[in-house]
PDB file of C-alpha atoms in Angstrom:
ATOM      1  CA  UNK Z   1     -59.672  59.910 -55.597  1.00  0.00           C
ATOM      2  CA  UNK Z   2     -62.597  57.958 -55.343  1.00  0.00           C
ATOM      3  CA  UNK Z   3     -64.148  56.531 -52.645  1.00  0.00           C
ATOM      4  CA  UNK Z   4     -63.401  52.745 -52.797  1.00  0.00           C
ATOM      5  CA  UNK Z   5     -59.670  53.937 -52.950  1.00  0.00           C
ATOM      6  CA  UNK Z   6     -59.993  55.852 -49.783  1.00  0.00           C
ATOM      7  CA  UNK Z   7     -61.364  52.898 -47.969  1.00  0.00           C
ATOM      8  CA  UNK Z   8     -59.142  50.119 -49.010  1.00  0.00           C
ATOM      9  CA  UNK Z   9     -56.255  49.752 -46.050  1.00  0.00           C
ATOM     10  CA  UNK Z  10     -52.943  48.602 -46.869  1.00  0.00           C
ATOM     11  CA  UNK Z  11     -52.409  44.546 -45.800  1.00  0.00           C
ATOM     12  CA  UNK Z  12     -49.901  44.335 -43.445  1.00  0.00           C
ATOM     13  CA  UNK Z  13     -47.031  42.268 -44.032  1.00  0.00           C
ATOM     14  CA  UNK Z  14     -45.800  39.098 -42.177  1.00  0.00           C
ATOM     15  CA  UNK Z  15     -42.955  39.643 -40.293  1.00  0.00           C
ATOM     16  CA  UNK Z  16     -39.802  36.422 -40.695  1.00  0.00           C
ATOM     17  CA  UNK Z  17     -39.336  35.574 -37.425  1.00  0.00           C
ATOM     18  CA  UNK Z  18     -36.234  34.150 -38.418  1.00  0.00           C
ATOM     19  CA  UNK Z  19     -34.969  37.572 -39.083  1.00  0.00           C
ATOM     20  CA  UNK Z  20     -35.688  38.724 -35.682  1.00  0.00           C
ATOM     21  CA  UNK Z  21     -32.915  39.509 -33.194  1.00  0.00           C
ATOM     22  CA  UNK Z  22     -34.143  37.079 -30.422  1.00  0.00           C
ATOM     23  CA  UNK Z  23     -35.279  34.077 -32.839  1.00  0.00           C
ATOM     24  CA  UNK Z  24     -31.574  32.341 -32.616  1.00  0.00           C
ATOM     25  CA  UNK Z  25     -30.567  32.928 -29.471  1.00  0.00           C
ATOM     26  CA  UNK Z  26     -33.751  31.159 -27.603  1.00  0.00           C
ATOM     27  CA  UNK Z  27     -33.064  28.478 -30.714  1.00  0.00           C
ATOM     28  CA  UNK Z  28     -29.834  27.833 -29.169  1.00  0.00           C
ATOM     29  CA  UNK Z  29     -30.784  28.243 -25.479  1.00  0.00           C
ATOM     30  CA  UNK Z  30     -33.686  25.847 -25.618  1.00  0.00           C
ATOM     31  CA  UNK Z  31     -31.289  23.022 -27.515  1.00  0.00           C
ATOM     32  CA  UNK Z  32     -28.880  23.558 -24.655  1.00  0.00           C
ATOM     33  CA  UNK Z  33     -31.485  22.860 -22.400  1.00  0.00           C
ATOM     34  CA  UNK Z  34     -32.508  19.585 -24.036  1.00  0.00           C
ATOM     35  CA  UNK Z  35     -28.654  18.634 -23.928  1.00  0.00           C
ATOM     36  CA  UNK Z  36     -28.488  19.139 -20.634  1.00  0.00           C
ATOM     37  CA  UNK Z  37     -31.472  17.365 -19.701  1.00  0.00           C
ATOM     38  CA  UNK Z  38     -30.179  14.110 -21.885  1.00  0.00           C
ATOM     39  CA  UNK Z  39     -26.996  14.171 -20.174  1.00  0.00           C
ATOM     40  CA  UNK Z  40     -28.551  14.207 -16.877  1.00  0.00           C
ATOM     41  CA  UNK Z  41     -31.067  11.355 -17.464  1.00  0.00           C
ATOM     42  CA  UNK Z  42     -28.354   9.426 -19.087  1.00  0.00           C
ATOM     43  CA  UNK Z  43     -26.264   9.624 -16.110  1.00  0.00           C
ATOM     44  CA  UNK Z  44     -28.494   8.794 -13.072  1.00  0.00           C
ATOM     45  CA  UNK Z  45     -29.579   5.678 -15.678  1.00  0.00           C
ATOM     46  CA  UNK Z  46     -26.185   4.332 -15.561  1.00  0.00           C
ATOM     47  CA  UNK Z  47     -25.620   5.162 -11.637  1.00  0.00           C
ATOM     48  CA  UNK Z  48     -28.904   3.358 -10.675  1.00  0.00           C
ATOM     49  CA  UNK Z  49     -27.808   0.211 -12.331  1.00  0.00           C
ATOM     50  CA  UNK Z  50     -24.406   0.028 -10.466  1.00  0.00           C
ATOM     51  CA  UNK Z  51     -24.034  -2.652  -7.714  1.00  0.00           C
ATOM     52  CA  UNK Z  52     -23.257  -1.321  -4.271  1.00  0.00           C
ATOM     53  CA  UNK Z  53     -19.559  -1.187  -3.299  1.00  0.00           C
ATOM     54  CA  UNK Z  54     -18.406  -3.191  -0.752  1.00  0.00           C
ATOM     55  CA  UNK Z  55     -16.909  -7.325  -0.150  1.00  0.00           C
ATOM     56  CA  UNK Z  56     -18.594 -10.116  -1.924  1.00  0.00           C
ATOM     57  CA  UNK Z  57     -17.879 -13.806  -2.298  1.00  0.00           C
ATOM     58  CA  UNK Z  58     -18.246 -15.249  -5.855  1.00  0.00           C
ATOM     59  CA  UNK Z  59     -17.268 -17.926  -7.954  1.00  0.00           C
ATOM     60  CA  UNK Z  60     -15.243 -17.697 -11.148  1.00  0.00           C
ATOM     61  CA  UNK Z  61     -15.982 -19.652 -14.646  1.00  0.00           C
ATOM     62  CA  UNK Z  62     -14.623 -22.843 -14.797  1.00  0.00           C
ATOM     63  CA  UNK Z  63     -12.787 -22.422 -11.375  1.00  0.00           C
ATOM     64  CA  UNK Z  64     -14.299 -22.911  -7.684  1.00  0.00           C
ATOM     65  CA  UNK Z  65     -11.865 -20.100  -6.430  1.00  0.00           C
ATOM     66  CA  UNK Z  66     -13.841 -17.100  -4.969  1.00  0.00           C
ATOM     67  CA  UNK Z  67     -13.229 -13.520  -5.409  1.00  0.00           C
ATOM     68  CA  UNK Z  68     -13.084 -10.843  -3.116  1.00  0.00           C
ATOM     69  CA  UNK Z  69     -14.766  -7.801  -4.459  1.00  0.00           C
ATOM     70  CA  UNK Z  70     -13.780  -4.545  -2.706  1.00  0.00           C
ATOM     71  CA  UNK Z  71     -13.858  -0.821  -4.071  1.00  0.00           C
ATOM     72  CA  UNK Z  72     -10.483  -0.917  -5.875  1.00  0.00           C
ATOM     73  CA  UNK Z  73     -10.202  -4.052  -7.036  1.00  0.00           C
ATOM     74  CA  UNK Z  74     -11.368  -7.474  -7.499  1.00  0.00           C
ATOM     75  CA  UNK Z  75      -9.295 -10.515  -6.339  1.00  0.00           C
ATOM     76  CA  UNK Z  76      -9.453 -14.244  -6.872  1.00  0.00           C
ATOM     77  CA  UNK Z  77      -7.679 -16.927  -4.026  1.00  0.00           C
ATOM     78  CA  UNK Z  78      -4.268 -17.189  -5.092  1.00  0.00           C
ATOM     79  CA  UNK Z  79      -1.732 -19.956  -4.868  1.00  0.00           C
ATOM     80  CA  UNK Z  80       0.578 -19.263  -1.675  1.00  0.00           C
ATOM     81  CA  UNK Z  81       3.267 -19.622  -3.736  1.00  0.00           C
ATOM     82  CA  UNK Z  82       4.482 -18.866  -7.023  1.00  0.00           C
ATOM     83  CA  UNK Z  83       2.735 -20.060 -10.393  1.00  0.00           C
ATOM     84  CA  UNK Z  84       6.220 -20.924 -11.860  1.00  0.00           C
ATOM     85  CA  UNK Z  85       5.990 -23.639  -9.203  1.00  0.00           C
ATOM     86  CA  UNK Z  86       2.954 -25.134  -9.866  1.00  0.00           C
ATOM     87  CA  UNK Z  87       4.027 -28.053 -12.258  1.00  0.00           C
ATOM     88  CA  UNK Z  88       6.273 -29.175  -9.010  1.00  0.00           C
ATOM     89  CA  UNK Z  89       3.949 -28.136  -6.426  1.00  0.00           C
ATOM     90  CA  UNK Z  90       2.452 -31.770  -4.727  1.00  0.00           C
ATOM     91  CA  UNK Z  91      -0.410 -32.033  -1.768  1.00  0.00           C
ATOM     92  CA  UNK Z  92       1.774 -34.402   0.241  1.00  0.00           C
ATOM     93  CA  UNK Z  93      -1.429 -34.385   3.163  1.00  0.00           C
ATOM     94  CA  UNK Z  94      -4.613 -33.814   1.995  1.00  0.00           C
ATOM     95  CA  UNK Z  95      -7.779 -31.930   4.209  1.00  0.00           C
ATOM     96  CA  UNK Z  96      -9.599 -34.459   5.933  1.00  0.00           C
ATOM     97  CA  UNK Z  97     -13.441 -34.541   4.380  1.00  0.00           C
ATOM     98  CA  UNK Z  98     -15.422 -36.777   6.347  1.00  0.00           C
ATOM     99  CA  UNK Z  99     -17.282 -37.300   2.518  1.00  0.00           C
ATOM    100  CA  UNK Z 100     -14.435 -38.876   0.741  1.00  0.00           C
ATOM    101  CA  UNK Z 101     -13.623 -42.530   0.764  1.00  0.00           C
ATOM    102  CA  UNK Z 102     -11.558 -44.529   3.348  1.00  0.00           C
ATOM    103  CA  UNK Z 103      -8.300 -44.210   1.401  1.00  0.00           C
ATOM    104  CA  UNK Z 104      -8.698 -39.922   1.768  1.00  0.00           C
ATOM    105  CA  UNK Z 105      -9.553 -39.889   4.878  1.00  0.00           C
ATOM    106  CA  UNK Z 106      -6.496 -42.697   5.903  1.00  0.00           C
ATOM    107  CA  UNK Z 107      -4.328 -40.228   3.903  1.00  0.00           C
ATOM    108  CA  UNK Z 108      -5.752 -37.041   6.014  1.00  0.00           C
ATOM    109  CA  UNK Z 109      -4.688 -38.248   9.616  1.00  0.00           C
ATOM    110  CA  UNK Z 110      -1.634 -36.076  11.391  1.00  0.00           C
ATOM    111  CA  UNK Z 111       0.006 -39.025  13.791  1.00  0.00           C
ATOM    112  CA  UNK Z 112       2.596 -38.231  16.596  1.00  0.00           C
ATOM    113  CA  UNK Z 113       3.366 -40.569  19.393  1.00  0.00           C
ATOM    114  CA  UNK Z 114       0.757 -42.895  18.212  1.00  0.00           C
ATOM    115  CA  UNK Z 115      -1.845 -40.056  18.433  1.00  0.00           C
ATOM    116  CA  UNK Z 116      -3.937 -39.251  14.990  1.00  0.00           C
ATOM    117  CA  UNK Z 117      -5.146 -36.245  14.465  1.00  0.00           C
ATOM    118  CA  UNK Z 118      -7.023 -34.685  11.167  1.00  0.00           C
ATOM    119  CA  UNK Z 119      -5.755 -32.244   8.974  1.00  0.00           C
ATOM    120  CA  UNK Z 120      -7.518 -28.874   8.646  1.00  0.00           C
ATOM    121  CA  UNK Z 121      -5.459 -28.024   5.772  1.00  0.00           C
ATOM    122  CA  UNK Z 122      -3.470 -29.375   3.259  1.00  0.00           C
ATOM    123  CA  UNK Z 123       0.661 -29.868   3.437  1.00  0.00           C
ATOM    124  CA  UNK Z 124       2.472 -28.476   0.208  1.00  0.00           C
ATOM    125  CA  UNK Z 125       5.942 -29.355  -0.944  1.00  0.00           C
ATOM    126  CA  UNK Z 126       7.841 -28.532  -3.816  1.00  0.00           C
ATOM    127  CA  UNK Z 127      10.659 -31.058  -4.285  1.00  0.00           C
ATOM    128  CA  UNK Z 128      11.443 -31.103  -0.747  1.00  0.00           C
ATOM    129  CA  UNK Z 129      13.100 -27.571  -1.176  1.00  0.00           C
ATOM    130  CA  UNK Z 130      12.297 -24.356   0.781  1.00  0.00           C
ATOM    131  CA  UNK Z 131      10.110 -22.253  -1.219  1.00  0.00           C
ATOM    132  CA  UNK Z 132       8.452 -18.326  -0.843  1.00  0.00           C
ATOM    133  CA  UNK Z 133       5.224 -18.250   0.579  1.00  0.00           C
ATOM    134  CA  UNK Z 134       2.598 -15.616  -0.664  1.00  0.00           C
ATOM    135  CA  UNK Z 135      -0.198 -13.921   0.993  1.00  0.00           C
ATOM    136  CA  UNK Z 136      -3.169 -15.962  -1.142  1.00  0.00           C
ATOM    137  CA  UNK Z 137      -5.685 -12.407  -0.844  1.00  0.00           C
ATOM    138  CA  UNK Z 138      -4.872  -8.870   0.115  1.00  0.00           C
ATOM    139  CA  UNK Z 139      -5.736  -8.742   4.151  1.00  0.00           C
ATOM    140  CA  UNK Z 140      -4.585  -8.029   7.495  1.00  0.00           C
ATOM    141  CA  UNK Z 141      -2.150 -10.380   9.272  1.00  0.00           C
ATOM    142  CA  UNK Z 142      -3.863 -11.232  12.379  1.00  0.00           C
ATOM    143  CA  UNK Z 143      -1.836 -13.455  14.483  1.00  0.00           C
ATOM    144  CA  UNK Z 144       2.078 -14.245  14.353  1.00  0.00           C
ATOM    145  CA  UNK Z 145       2.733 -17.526  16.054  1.00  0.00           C
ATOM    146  CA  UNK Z 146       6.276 -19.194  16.809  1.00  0.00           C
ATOM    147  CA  UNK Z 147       6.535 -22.641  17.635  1.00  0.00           C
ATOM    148  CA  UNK Z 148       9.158 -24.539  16.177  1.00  0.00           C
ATOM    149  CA  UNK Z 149       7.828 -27.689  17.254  1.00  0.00           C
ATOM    150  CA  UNK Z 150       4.301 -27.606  14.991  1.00  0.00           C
ATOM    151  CA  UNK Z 151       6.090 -24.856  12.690  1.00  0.00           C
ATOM    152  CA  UNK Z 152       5.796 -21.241  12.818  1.00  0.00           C
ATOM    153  CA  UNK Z 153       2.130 -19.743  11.612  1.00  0.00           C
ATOM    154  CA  UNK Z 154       0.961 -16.879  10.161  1.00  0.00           C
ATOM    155  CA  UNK Z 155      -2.664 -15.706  10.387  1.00  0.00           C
ATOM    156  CA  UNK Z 156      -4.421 -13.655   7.514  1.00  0.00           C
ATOM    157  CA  UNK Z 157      -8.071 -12.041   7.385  1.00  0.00           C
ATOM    158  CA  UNK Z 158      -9.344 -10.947   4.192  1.00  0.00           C
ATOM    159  CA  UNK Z 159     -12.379  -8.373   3.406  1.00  0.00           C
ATOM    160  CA  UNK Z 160     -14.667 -11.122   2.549  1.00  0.00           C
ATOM    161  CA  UNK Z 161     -14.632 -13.012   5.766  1.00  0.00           C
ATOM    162  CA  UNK Z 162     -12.143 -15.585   4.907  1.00  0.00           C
ATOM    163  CA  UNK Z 163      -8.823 -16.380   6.559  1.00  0.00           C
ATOM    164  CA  UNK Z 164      -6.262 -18.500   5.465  1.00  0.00           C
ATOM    165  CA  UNK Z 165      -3.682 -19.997   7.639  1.00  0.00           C
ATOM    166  CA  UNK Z 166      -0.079 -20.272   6.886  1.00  0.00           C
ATOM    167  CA  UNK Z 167       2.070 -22.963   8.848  1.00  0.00           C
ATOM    168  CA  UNK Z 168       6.016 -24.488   9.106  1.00  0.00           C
ATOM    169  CA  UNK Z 169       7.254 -21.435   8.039  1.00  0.00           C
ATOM    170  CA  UNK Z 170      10.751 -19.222   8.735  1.00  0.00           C
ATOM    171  CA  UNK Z 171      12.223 -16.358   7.799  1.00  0.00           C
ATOM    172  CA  UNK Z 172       8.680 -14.355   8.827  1.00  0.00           C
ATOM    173  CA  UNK Z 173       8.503 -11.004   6.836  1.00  0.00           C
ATOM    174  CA  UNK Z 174       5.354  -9.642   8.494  1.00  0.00           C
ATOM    175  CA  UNK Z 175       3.778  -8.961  11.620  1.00  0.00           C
ATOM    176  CA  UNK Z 176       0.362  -8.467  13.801  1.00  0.00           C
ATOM    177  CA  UNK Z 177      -1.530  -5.760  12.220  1.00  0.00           C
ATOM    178  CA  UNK Z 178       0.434  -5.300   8.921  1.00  0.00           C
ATOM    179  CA  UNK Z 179      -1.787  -5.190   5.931  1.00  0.00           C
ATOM    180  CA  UNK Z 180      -0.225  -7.177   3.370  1.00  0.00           C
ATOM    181  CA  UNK Z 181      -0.791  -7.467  -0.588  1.00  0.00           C
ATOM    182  CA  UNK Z 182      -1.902 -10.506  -2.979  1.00  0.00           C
ATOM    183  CA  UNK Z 183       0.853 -12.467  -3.724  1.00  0.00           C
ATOM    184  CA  UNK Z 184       3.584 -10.160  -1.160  1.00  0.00           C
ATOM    185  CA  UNK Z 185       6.447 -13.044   0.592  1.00  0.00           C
ATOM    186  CA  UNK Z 186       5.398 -13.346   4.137  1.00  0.00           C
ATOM    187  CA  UNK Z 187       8.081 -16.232   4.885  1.00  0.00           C
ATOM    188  CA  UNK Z 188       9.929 -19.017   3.595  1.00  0.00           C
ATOM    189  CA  UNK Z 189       8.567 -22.725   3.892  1.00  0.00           C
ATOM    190  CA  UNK Z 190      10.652 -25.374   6.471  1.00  0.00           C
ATOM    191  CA  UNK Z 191      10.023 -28.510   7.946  1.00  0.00           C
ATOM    192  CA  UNK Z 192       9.429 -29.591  11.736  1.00  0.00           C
ATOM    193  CA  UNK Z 193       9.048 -31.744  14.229  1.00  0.00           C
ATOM    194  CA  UNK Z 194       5.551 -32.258  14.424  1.00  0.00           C
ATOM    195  CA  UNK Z 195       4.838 -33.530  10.552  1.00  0.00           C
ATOM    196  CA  UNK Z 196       8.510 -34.917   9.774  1.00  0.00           C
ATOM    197  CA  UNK Z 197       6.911 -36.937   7.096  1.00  0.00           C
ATOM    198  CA  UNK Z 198       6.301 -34.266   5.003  1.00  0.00           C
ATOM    199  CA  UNK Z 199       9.482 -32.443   5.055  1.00  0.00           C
ATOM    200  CA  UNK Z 200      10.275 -29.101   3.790  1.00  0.00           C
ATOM    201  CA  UNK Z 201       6.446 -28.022   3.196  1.00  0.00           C
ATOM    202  CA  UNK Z 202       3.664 -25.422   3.656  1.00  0.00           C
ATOM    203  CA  UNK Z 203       0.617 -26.615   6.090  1.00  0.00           C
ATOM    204  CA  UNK Z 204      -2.165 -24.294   4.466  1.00  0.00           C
ATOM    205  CA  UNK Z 205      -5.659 -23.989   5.772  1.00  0.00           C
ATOM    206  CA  UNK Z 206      -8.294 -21.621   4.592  1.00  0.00           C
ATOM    207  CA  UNK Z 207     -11.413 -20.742   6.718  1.00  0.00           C
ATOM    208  CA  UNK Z 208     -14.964 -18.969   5.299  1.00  0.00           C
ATOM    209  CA  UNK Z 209     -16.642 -17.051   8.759  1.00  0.00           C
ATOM    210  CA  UNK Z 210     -14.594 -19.628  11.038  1.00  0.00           C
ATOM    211  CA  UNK Z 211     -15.226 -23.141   9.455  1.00  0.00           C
ATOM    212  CA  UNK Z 212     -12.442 -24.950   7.599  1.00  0.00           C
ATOM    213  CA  UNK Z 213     -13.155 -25.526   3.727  1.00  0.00           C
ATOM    214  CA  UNK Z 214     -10.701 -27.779   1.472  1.00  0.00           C
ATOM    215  CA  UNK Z 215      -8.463 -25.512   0.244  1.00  0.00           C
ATOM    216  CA  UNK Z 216      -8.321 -28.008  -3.196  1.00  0.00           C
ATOM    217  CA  UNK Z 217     -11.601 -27.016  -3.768  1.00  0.00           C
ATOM    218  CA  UNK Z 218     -10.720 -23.912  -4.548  1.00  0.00           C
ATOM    219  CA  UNK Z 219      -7.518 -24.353  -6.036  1.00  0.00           C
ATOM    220  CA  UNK Z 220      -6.447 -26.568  -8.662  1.00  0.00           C
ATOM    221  CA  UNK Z 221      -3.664 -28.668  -7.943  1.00  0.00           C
TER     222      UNK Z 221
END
């Protein structure tokens, strides 16, 4: 053997990494990483862009009702009766604005014993029969009144500081402190002494944080 032979060393060869025992497994740790990490990111991107739970007054497309927004659901004002109705439903008494013309306003006084008072509501009849009267929002019956003389009333506070008022009605179904549902019967509509002229009716006001709105500008009638 000569001596160039002696002195040549063998090339090593590469080694595959693919062929070694640990290649795949960090493969398919590190994706499972990265899959993690996109879930993650993905998720606090779509929490961060969620309102805040909790009330809130809106208004609706095309309609001036307002919602109340609450964590399990989302309600609009309601008729306080039933939508089958509607097509005989009148506003016998209108709310007194002290915006609208002469004729409004004339049509908006309450007058016993020669004594005119405004409306802070709006009388409802429906063919001078007795009709069911809904809760217009979900809410907590606050007051219970009976008078038959002005007509038995029902008080109502809802989430989004609003209260409607229910008046001249019988047959009460609830009472102070009950929480009652959208749309659930709280009474049955009659007529009394102190607004003959309307007859069998429903006096309906509705309040926002204490002040009297129209409730026809929130419902359409």
């Amino acid at each position: 053997m000569n001596m160039r032979e002696e002195n040549k060393k063998p090339t090593p060869q590469k080694k595959n990494v693919t062929k070694q025992r640990w290649f795949w497994p960090v493969i398919y740790a590190s994706f499972a990483v990265l899959l993690v990490a996109g879930v993650w990111g993905y998720s606090a991107l779509t929490n961060s862009s969620k309102p805040l739970t909790g009330s809130k007054l809106t208004a609706t497309n095309g309609a001036k009702s307002p919602t109340v927004e609450t964590n399990a659901q989302t309600e609009s004002l309601r008729y306080p009766f039933k939508e089958a109705l509607l097509k005989d439903a009148k506003v016998v008494q209108d709310y007194y604005d002290v915006e609208a013309n002469e004729e409004s306003r004339a049509g908006a006084l309450l007058v016993f014993n020669q004594t005119f008072t405004t409306s802070d509501g709006i009388s409802i009849a429906v063919n001078g029969e007795s009709f069911d009267v809904l809760a217009a929002l979900s809410g907590k019956v606050e007051e219970v009144k009976s008078d038959p003389f002005i007509g038995n009333e029902i008080t109502i506070s809802h989430p989004n500081g609003m209260t409607t008022v229910y008046s001249s009605v019988s047959d009460i179904a609830v009472k102070k402190g009950d929480k009652v549902d959208q749309g659930q019967a709280i009474g049955k509509t009659t007529d009394n002494q102190y607004n003959p002229a309307a007859g069998n009716h429903l006096y309906f006001e509705v309040m926002q944080e204490g002040k009297h709105i129209n409730p026809t500008s929130l419902l359409a009638f």
